[in-house]
Structure formats: structure tokens, C-alpha cells
PDB file of C-alpha atoms and ligand atoms in Angstrom:
ATOM      1  CA  MET A   1     213.504 162.146 168.674  1.00 94.00           C
ATOM      2  CA  VAL A   2     215.453 160.259 171.368  1.00 96.00           C
ATOM      3  CA  GLU A   3     216.290 163.563 173.056  1.00 96.00           C
ATOM      4  CA  VAL A   4     212.617 164.544 173.365  1.00 97.00           C
ATOM      5  CA  LEU A   5     211.656 161.038 174.501  1.00 98.00           C
ATOM      6  CA  ASN A   6     214.278 161.353 177.243  1.00 98.00           C
ATOM      7  CA  ARG A   7     212.688 164.682 178.181  1.00 98.00           C
ATOM      8  CA  GLN A   8     209.324 162.945 178.384  1.00 98.00           C
ATOM      9  CA  ILE A   9     210.781 160.268 180.693  1.00 98.00           C
ATOM     10  CA  ASN A  10     211.810 163.176 182.905  1.00 98.00           C
ATOM     11  CA  ALA A  11     208.317 164.738 182.690  1.00 98.00           C
ATOM     12  CA  GLU A  12     206.706 161.440 183.723  1.00 98.00           C
ATOM     13  CA  ILE A  13     209.108 161.044 186.639  1.00 98.00           C
ATOM     14  CA  TYR A  14     208.334 164.620 187.662  1.00 98.00           C
ATOM     15  CA  SER A  15     204.618 163.713 187.517  1.00 98.00           C
ATOM     16  CA  ALA A  16     205.314 160.768 189.826  1.00 98.00           C
ATOM     17  CA  TYR A  17     207.173 163.070 192.192  1.00 98.00           C
ATOM     18  CA  LEU A  18     204.356 165.638 192.119  1.00 98.00           C
ATOM     19  CA  TYR A  19     201.758 163.016 193.007  1.00 98.00           C
ATOM     20  CA  LEU A  20     203.925 161.583 195.760  1.00 98.00           C
ATOM     21  CA  SER A  21     204.166 165.115 197.149  1.00 98.00           C
ATOM     22  CA  MET A  22     200.378 165.366 197.005  1.00 98.00           C
ATOM     23  CA  ALA A  23     200.152 161.987 198.781  1.00 98.00           C
ATOM     24  CA  ALA A  24     202.378 163.385 201.546  1.00 98.00           C
ATOM     25  CA  TYR A  25     200.117 166.447 201.808  1.00 98.00           C
ATOM     26  CA  PHE A  26     196.992 164.301 202.149  1.00 98.00           C
ATOM     27  CA  GLU A  27     198.719 162.025 204.634  1.00 98.00           C
ATOM     28  CA  PHE A  28     199.588 165.062 206.758  1.00 98.00           C
ATOM     29  CA  ILE A  29     196.006 166.376 206.823  1.00 97.00           C
ATOM     30  CA  GLY A  30     194.675 162.936 207.747  1.00 97.00           C
ATOM     31  CA  LEU A  31     192.983 161.989 204.483  1.00 98.00           C
ATOM     32  CA  LYS A  32     194.388 158.507 203.962  1.00 98.00           C
ATOM     33  CA  GLY A  33     192.036 157.648 201.113  1.00 98.00           C
ATOM     34  CA  PHE A  34     193.076 160.709 199.104  1.00 98.00           C
ATOM     35  CA  ALA A  35     196.698 159.846 199.895  1.00 98.00           C
ATOM     36  CA  ASN A  36     196.101 156.314 198.636  1.00 98.00           C
ATOM     37  CA  TRP A  37     194.730 157.652 195.338  1.00 98.00           C
ATOM     38  CA  MET A  38     197.850 159.790 194.923  1.00 98.00           C
ATOM     39  CA  ARG A  39     200.160 156.884 195.775  1.00 98.00           C
ATOM     40  CA  VAL A  40     198.519 154.801 193.051  1.00 98.00           C
ATOM     41  CA  GLN A  41     198.930 157.728 190.680  1.00 98.00           C
ATOM     42  CA  TRP A  42     202.618 157.951 191.633  1.00 98.00           C
ATOM     43  CA  GLN A  43     203.047 154.307 190.607  1.00 98.00           C
ATOM     44  CA  GLU A  44     201.121 154.905 187.396  1.00 98.00           C
ATOM     45  CA  GLU A  45     203.476 157.732 186.445  1.00 98.00           C
ATOM     46  CA  LEU A  46     206.551 155.609 187.085  1.00 98.00           C
ATOM     47  CA  LYS A  47     204.994 153.026 184.796  1.00 98.00           C
ATOM     48  CA  HIS A  48     204.564 155.717 182.116  1.00 98.00           C
ATOM     49  CA  ALA A  49     208.216 156.715 182.468  1.00 98.00           C
ATOM     50  CA  MET A  50     209.350 153.102 182.189  1.00 98.00           C
ATOM     51  CA  ARG A  51     207.175 152.516 179.139  1.00 98.00           C
ATOM     52  CA  ILE A  52     209.135 155.207 177.277  1.00 98.00           C
ATOM     53  CA  TYR A  53     212.440 154.099 178.831  1.00 98.00           C
ATOM     54  CA  ASP A  54     211.870 150.550 177.590  1.00 98.00           C
ATOM     55  CA  TYR A  55     210.876 151.819 174.164  1.00 98.00           C
ATOM     56  CA  VAL A  56     214.078 153.873 173.792  1.00 98.00           C
ATOM     57  CA  VAL A  57     216.150 150.849 174.861  1.00 98.00           C
ATOM     58  CA  GLU A  58     214.253 148.577 172.479  1.00 97.00           C
ATOM     59  CA  ARG A  59     214.980 150.921 169.597  1.00 97.00           C
ATOM     60  CA  GLY A  60     218.669 150.937 170.401  1.00 97.00           C
ATOM     61  CA  GLY A  61     218.624 154.514 171.718  1.00 97.00           C
ATOM     62  CA  ARG A  62     220.490 155.884 174.703  1.00 98.00           C
ATOM     63  CA  VAL A  63     218.355 156.694 177.745  1.00 98.00           C
ATOM     64  CA  LYS A  64     219.509 159.810 179.529  1.00 98.00           C
ATOM     65  CA  LEU A  65     218.092 160.836 182.874  1.00 98.00           C
ATOM     66  CA  TYR A  66     217.819 164.520 183.700  1.00 98.00           C
ATOM     67  CA  ALA A  67     217.445 166.266 187.053  1.00 98.00           C
ATOM     68  CA  VAL A  68     213.939 166.135 188.467  1.00 98.00           C
ATOM     69  CA  ASN A  69     212.452 169.454 189.588  1.00 98.00           C
ATOM     70  CA  GLU A  70     211.194 169.922 193.125  1.00 98.00           C
ATOM     71  CA  PRO A  71     207.398 169.686 193.170  1.00 98.00           C
ATOM     72  CA  PRO A  72     205.167 171.987 195.255  1.00 98.00           C
ATOM     73  CA  SER A  73     204.492 170.553 198.704  1.00 97.00           C
ATOM     74  CA  ASN A  74     201.484 172.474 199.932  1.00 97.00           C
ATOM     75  CA  TRP A  75     197.961 173.142 198.777  1.00 98.00           C
ATOM     76  CA  LYS A  76     195.213 175.142 200.450  1.00 97.00           C
ATOM     77  CA  SER A  77     192.624 172.384 200.220  1.00 97.00           C
ATOM     78  CA  PRO A  78     191.947 168.965 198.686  1.00 97.00           C
ATOM     79  CA  LEU A  79     190.123 170.796 195.897  1.00 98.00           C
ATOM     80  CA  GLU A  80     193.139 172.976 195.129  1.00 98.00           C
ATOM     81  CA  ALA A  81     195.400 169.910 195.041  1.00 98.00           C
ATOM     82  CA  PHE A  82     193.128 168.028 192.645  1.00 98.00           C
ATOM     83  CA  GLU A  83     192.697 171.104 190.464  1.00 98.00           C
ATOM     84  CA  ALA A  84     196.503 171.305 190.291  1.00 98.00           C
ATOM     85  CA  ALA A  85     196.597 167.598 189.380  1.00 98.00           C
ATOM     86  CA  HIS A  86     194.065 168.128 186.610  1.00 98.00           C
ATOM     87  CA  ASN A  87     195.899 171.187 185.248  1.00 98.00           C
ATOM     88  CA  HIS A  88     199.096 169.174 185.299  1.00 98.00           C
ATOM     89  CA  GLU A  89     197.512 166.406 183.237  1.00 98.00           C
ATOM     90  CA  VAL A  90     196.305 168.953 180.673  1.00 98.00           C
ATOM     91  CA  LYS A  91     199.927 170.108 180.352  1.00 98.00           C
ATOM     92  CA  VAL A  92     201.173 166.533 179.975  1.00 98.00           C
ATOM     93  CA  THR A  93     198.616 165.977 177.216  1.00 98.00           C
ATOM     94  CA  ALA A  94     200.061 168.995 175.399  1.00 98.00           C
ATOM     95  CA  LEU A  95     203.565 167.494 175.731  1.00 98.00           C
ATOM     96  CA  ILE A  96     202.365 164.181 174.301  1.00 98.00           C
ATOM     97  CA  ASN A  97     200.688 166.024 171.421  1.00 98.00           C
ATOM     98  CA  GLU A  98     203.975 167.787 170.642  1.00 98.00           C
ATOM     99  CA  LEU A  99     205.755 164.423 170.569  1.00 98.00           C
ATOM    100  CA  VAL A 100     203.146 163.030 168.203  1.00 98.00           C
ATOM    101  CA  GLU A 101     203.570 166.021 165.915  1.00 98.00           C
ATOM    102  CA  LEU A 102     207.344 165.626 165.888  1.00 98.00           C
ATOM    103  CA  ALA A 103     207.139 161.880 165.240  1.00 98.00           C
ATOM    104  CA  LEU A 104     204.927 162.553 162.238  1.00 98.00           C
ATOM    105  CA  LYS A 105     207.192 165.332 160.982  1.00 98.00           C
ATOM    106  CA  GLU A 106     210.216 163.032 161.190  1.00 97.00           C
ATOM    107  CA  ARG A 107     208.238 160.150 159.673  1.00 98.00           C
ATOM    108  CA  ASP A 108     209.096 158.105 162.765  1.00 97.00           C
ATOM    109  CA  PHE A 109     206.077 155.827 162.566  1.00 97.00           C
ATOM    110  CA  ALA A 110     207.248 153.400 165.247  1.00 97.00           C
ATOM    111  CA  THR A 111     207.376 156.211 167.793  1.00 98.00           C
ATOM    112  CA  TYR A 112     204.104 157.573 166.464  1.00 98.00           C
ATOM    113  CA  ASN A 113     202.564 154.171 167.064  1.00 98.00           C
ATOM    114  CA  MET A 114     204.022 153.861 170.575  1.00 98.00           C
ATOM    115  CA  LEU A 115     202.582 157.277 171.440  1.00 98.00           C
ATOM    116  CA  GLN A 116     199.016 156.209 170.613  1.00 98.00           C
ATOM    117  CA  TRP A 117     198.865 154.441 173.981  1.00 98.00           C
ATOM    118  CA  PHE A 118     199.710 157.742 175.672  1.00 98.00           C
ATOM    119  CA  ILE A 119     197.046 159.641 173.763  1.00 98.00           C
ATOM    120  CA  ASN A 120     194.408 157.264 175.126  1.00 97.00           C
ATOM    121  CA  GLU A 121     195.962 157.281 178.563  1.00 97.00           C
ATOM    122  CA  GLN A 122     195.864 161.079 178.731  1.00 98.00           C
ATOM    123  CA  ILE A 123     192.123 161.085 178.024  1.00 98.00           C
ATOM    124  CA  GLU A 124     191.734 158.899 181.081  1.00 97.00           C
ATOM    125  CA  GLU A 125     194.228 160.877 183.184  1.00 97.00           C
ATOM    126  CA  GLU A 126     192.381 164.118 182.548  1.00 98.00           C
ATOM    127  CA  ALA A 127     188.998 162.497 183.183  1.00 98.00           C
ATOM    128  CA  SER A 128     189.963 160.764 186.430  1.00 97.00           C
ATOM    129  CA  THR A 129     191.421 163.929 187.997  1.00 98.00           C
ATOM    130  CA  LEU A 130     188.471 166.013 186.800  1.00 98.00           C
ATOM    131  CA  GLU A 131     186.051 163.490 188.266  1.00 98.00           C
ATOM    132  CA  VAL A 132     187.501 164.067 191.743  1.00 98.00           C
ATOM    133  CA  VAL A 133     187.570 167.860 191.194  1.00 98.00           C
ATOM    134  CA  ASP A 134     183.839 167.742 190.372  1.00 98.00           C
ATOM    135  CA  LYS A 135     183.034 165.610 193.413  1.00 98.00           C
ATOM    136  CA  LEU A 136     185.030 167.931 195.669  1.00 98.00           C
ATOM    137  CA  LYS A 137     183.125 170.916 194.286  1.00 98.00           C
ATOM    138  CA  LEU A 138     179.895 169.098 195.008  1.00 97.00           C
ATOM    139  CA  VAL A 139     180.704 168.313 198.643  1.00 96.00           C
ATOM    140  CA  GLY A 140     182.259 171.742 199.330  1.00 94.00           C
ATOM    141  CA  ASP A 141     183.138 172.148 202.998  1.00 89.00           C
ATOM    142  CA  ASP A 142     180.862 169.346 204.135  1.00 93.00           C
ATOM    143  CA  GLY A 143     183.011 167.175 206.430  1.00 92.00           C
ATOM    144  CA  LYS A 144     180.775 164.145 205.975  1.00 95.00           C
ATOM    145  CA  GLY A 145     181.076 164.428 202.198  1.00 96.00           C
ATOM    146  CA  ILE A 146     184.861 164.640 202.398  1.00 97.00           C
ATOM    147  CA  PHE A 147     184.875 161.622 204.703  1.00 97.00           C
ATOM    148  CA  MET A 148     182.766 159.608 202.259  1.00 97.00           C
ATOM    149  CA  LEU A 149     184.957 160.641 199.339  1.00 98.00           C
ATOM    150  CA  ASP A 150     188.052 159.681 201.321  1.00 98.00           C
ATOM    151  CA  ARG A 151     186.601 156.208 201.784  1.00 98.00           C
ATOM    152  CA  GLU A 152     185.867 155.972 198.078  1.00 98.00           C
ATOM    153  CA  LEU A 153     189.380 157.029 197.038  1.00 98.00           C
ATOM    154  CA  ALA A 154     190.850 154.506 199.481  1.00 97.00           C
ATOM    155  CA  GLN A 155     189.528 151.776 197.163  1.00 96.00           C
ATOM    156  CA  ARG A 156     191.801 152.612 194.259  1.00 96.00           C
ATOM    157  CA  GLN A 157     194.418 149.948 193.614  1.00 95.00           C
ATOM    158  CA  PHE A 158     197.474 149.850 191.453  1.00 94.00           C
ATOM    159  CA  ALA A 159     197.367 147.126 188.832  1.00 87.00           C
ATOM    160  CA  ASP A 160     200.897 146.109 188.009  1.00 76.00           C
ATOM    161  CA  GLU A 161     199.843 144.114 184.983  1.00 59.00           C
ATOM    162  CA  GLY A 162     197.683 145.488 182.212  1.00 54.00           C
ATOM    163  CA  ASP A 163     196.986 149.067 181.368  1.00 52.00           C
ATOM    164  CA  LYS A 164     194.122 149.930 183.675  1.00 48.00           C
ATOM    165  CA  GLU A 165     194.023 150.213 187.413  1.00 46.00           C
ATOM    166  CA  ARG A 166     190.966 148.883 189.155  1.00 41.00           C
ATOM    167  CA  LYS A 167     188.933 151.620 190.767  1.00 37.00           C
TER     168      LYS A 167
HETATM  169 FE1  FEO B 201     201.849 160.246 182.759  1.00 63.39          FE
HETATM  170 FE2  FEO B 201     199.594 161.511 184.293  1.00 63.39          FE
HETATM  171  O1  FEO B 201     200.432 161.276 182.695  1.00 63.39           O
END
């Protein structure tokens, strides 16, 4: 179980890296609000990684850090980037589900319990990325709509304490 938890730490750090890459993309095309949203997401993912890291340490396991893959660095449009973000979250949900299955199979109820937080979190992660995908589809190529959405996404803040970021 520790081995797969270490793999999940890596997956969460990759997620952070992916979102930081998306932040850099949005920064480059002048959408600071979108970049802000991605920066908050980057911090969220590091928090996810550390949640598992701390759990492994707490249980007396050995944390092992693996190489982090290079994320993509370019997307054709804000919509394509957010669709990629949403697809990524769907994949992460599948990884979490596999961990839950394994924890049950090994009768590792402590890990099973720890993973419940991630199950809830993934519902939110999928929903929040999909929400932006839907809004981007709605505004299409309308510059004013993108501008308004950029202002909205600029409001997102990272909450260091507690489980939810303020939107
Ligand atoms: Fe750590 Fe976005 O799931």
C-alpha cells in the first residue's frame, strides 16, 4: 500500500506541475485571472500531495519521491486548457478509486478512511474544472465574455487552512 501511496504523491505533484504549466500559458496570453485560478490549483495539488505524505509518515511508512514527468506547455485556447484540466481530474479520480479498492482488498481501513477525503475532493475538482469549461463554451470567441470570465477567475484565493478555497 505504501508503494501505491508514494505513486499517488507523485501523481499529485505532477498535477501541481501541470497546473503551474497552465498558469504559465495563461500568463503568456495575458489572461491573469485564468493564471491566478491555475496558481491556486497548483497550491491545492501540493496540499493534496502533502496530505498523503504526512499520512505515510504518520503511519511509520517510508516516503519515496519519484521523478515528475514534464507536463504539456501549450494549448490552442483557454477552452482546450480547461478541457485538459477536467480530463486530468477524471483520471485522478480513477487513480483514487483504484487506491480505495486496494485499501479495501488489503483490509487497510485506516488508509481507506484517509482516502474518503479524496473521494469528496475529486467530486469538487471535477465540478470546478467543468464549470469553467461550460462557461468558456458559453462565451465562445466573445472577447468581452473572456474578459469578464478572467475577472471572475481572478477572485479565486488559496485557503491555507481548512479544506475549501474561497471562490
Ligand atoms: Fe489532487 Fe486535482 O486532484
